[in-house]
Amino acid sequence: MLSLVIPTYKERENIGKLIERLEKIFKKNRIASEIIIVDDNSPDGTADAVKRFSKGFKNIRLIQRPGKLGLASAVIDGFKAARG
């Protein structure tokens, strides 16, 4: 299984497009995968957008963090949650 960690902050406009593209690639290539999105309390509603998209895909997980804690720690938190 492939685990893909995506740290986000203010990515509401982009995250849906990214998820759709990744899912298409995974499906086409028959890649067992999970997408872990780690959001640092984006004020633009990025987490809400991820929640909407995650209803259509079983392999998307969202980690919401209570502030802007930084890229490195977001990646580490995503790695800790990864199953692949």
PDB file of C-alpha atoms in Angstrom:
ATOM      1  CA  MET A   1       0.000   0.000   0.000  1.00  0.00           C
ATOM      2  CA  LEU A   2       1.157   3.491  -0.827  1.00  0.00           C
ATOM      3  CA  SER A   3       0.608   6.178   1.812  1.00  0.00           C
ATOM      4  CA  LEU A   4       0.684   9.727   0.526  1.00  0.00           C
ATOM      5  CA  VAL A   5       0.909  12.520   3.108  1.00  0.00           C
ATOM      6  CA  ILE A   6      -0.264  15.950   1.988  1.00  0.00           C
ATOM      7  CA  PRO A   7       0.214  18.838   4.426  1.00  0.00           C
ATOM      8  CA  THR A   8      -2.206  21.692   3.747  1.00  0.00           C
ATOM      9  CA  TYR A   9      -2.839  25.279   4.706  1.00  0.00           C
ATOM     10  CA  LYS A  10      -5.255  27.424   2.718  1.00  0.00           C
ATOM     11  CA  GLU A  11      -5.699  24.896  -0.099  1.00  0.00           C
ATOM     12  CA  ARG A  12      -9.500  24.793  -0.394  1.00  0.00           C
ATOM     13  CA  GLU A  13      -9.449  25.790  -4.066  1.00  0.00           C
ATOM     14  CA  ASN A  14      -6.850  23.156  -5.005  1.00  0.00           C
ATOM     15  CA  ILE A  15      -7.420  20.137  -2.791  1.00  0.00           C
ATOM     16  CA  GLY A  16     -10.393  18.681  -4.662  1.00  0.00           C
ATOM     17  CA  LYS A  17      -8.611  18.790  -7.991  1.00  0.00           C
ATOM     18  CA  LEU A  18      -5.543  17.166  -6.467  1.00  0.00           C
ATOM     19  CA  ILE A  19      -7.565  14.375  -4.854  1.00  0.00           C
ATOM     20  CA  GLU A  20      -9.422  13.640  -8.086  1.00  0.00           C
ATOM     21  CA  ARG A  21      -6.191  13.480 -10.095  1.00  0.00           C
ATOM     22  CA  LEU A  22      -4.481  11.240  -7.582  1.00  0.00           C
ATOM     23  CA  GLU A  23      -7.453   8.893  -7.358  1.00  0.00           C
ATOM     24  CA  LYS A  24      -7.576   8.615 -11.138  1.00  0.00           C
ATOM     25  CA  ILE A  25      -3.874   7.691 -11.264  1.00  0.00           C
ATOM     26  CA  PHE A  26      -4.207   5.179  -8.425  1.00  0.00           C
ATOM     27  CA  LYS A  27      -7.210   3.520 -10.045  1.00  0.00           C
ATOM     28  CA  LYS A  28      -5.670   3.409 -13.536  1.00  0.00           C
ATOM     29  CA  ASN A  29      -2.485   1.839 -12.205  1.00  0.00           C
ATOM     30  CA  ARG A  30      -4.235  -0.368  -9.634  1.00  0.00           C
ATOM     31  CA  ILE A  31      -2.288   1.117  -6.756  1.00  0.00           C
ATOM     32  CA  ALA A  32      -3.575   0.340  -3.286  1.00  0.00           C
ATOM     33  CA  SER A  33      -3.291   3.671  -1.537  1.00  0.00           C
ATOM     34  CA  GLU A  34      -4.294   6.022   1.190  1.00  0.00           C
ATOM     35  CA  ILE A  35      -4.197   9.793   1.106  1.00  0.00           C
ATOM     36  CA  ILE A  36      -3.539  11.426   4.455  1.00  0.00           C
ATOM     37  CA  ILE A  37      -4.247  15.130   4.480  1.00  0.00           C
ATOM     38  CA  VAL A  38      -2.850  17.029   7.439  1.00  0.00           C
ATOM     39  CA  ASP A  39      -4.482  20.431   7.743  1.00  0.00           C
ATOM     40  CA  ASP A  40      -3.180  23.148  10.057  1.00  0.00           C
ATOM     41  CA  ASN A  41      -6.533  24.778  10.856  1.00  0.00           C
ATOM     42  CA  SER A  42      -6.842  26.502   7.476  1.00  0.00           C
ATOM     43  CA  PRO A  43      -9.110  29.542   7.771  1.00  0.00           C
ATOM     44  CA  ASP A  44     -10.404  29.055   4.210  1.00  0.00           C
ATOM     45  CA  GLY A  45     -12.230  25.780   4.909  1.00  0.00           C
ATOM     46  CA  THR A  46      -9.712  23.332   3.480  1.00  0.00           C
ATOM     47  CA  ALA A  47     -10.687  20.683   6.039  1.00  0.00           C
ATOM     48  CA  ASP A  48     -14.365  21.006   5.122  1.00  0.00           C
ATOM     49  CA  ALA A  49     -13.499  20.540   1.445  1.00  0.00           C
ATOM     50  CA  VAL A  50     -11.516  17.400   2.307  1.00  0.00           C
ATOM     51  CA  LYS A  51     -14.457  16.058   4.312  1.00  0.00           C
ATOM     52  CA  ARG A  52     -16.767  16.531   1.322  1.00  0.00           C
ATOM     53  CA  PHE A  53     -14.373  14.695  -0.982  1.00  0.00           C
ATOM     54  CA  SER A  54     -13.630  11.937   1.499  1.00  0.00           C
ATOM     55  CA  LYS A  55     -17.272  10.805   1.342  1.00  0.00           C
ATOM     56  CA  GLY A  56     -16.680   9.664  -2.229  1.00  0.00           C
ATOM     57  CA  PHE A  57     -13.372   7.922  -1.547  1.00  0.00           C
ATOM     58  CA  LYS A  58     -12.678   5.364   1.162  1.00  0.00           C
ATOM     59  CA  ASN A  59      -8.929   5.859   1.249  1.00  0.00           C
ATOM     60  CA  ILE A  60      -8.800   9.522   2.308  1.00  0.00           C
ATOM     61  CA  ARG A  61      -8.056  10.463   5.889  1.00  0.00           C
ATOM     62  CA  LEU A  62      -7.953  13.916   7.393  1.00  0.00           C
ATOM     63  CA  ILE A  63      -5.879  15.000  10.356  1.00  0.00           C
ATOM     64  CA  GLN A  64      -6.946  18.425  11.620  1.00  0.00           C
ATOM     65  CA  ARG A  65      -4.432  20.220  13.780  1.00  0.00           C
ATOM     66  CA  PRO A  66      -5.389  23.092  16.096  1.00  0.00           C
ATOM     67  CA  GLY A  67      -3.198  25.801  14.626  1.00  0.00           C
ATOM     68  CA  LYS A  68      -0.478  26.491  12.134  1.00  0.00           C
ATOM     69  CA  LEU A  69       2.109  24.124  13.562  1.00  0.00           C
ATOM     70  CA  GLY A  70       4.384  23.894  10.533  1.00  0.00           C
ATOM     71  CA  LEU A  71       5.254  21.774   7.550  1.00  0.00           C
ATOM     72  CA  ALA A  72       7.793  19.431   9.153  1.00  0.00           C
ATOM     73  CA  SER A  73       5.567  18.449  12.062  1.00  0.00           C
ATOM     74  CA  ALA A  74       2.606  18.017   9.675  1.00  0.00           C
ATOM     75  CA  VAL A  75       4.597  15.522   7.616  1.00  0.00           C
ATOM     76  CA  ILE A  76       5.717  13.689  10.761  1.00  0.00           C
ATOM     77  CA  ASP A  77       2.130  13.474  12.039  1.00  0.00           C
ATOM     78  CA  GLY A  78       1.059  12.118   8.661  1.00  0.00           C
ATOM     79  CA  PHE A  79       3.830   9.498   8.679  1.00  0.00           C
ATOM     80  CA  LYS A  80       2.774   8.407  12.166  1.00  0.00           C
ATOM     81  CA  ALA A  81      -0.801   7.893  10.948  1.00  0.00           C
ATOM     82  CA  ALA A  82       0.214   6.078   7.756  1.00  0.00           C
ATOM     83  CA  ARG A  83      -0.711   2.433   7.291  1.00  0.00           C
ATOM     84  CA  GLY A  84       1.389   1.823   4.192  1.00  0.00           C
TER      85      GLY A  84
END
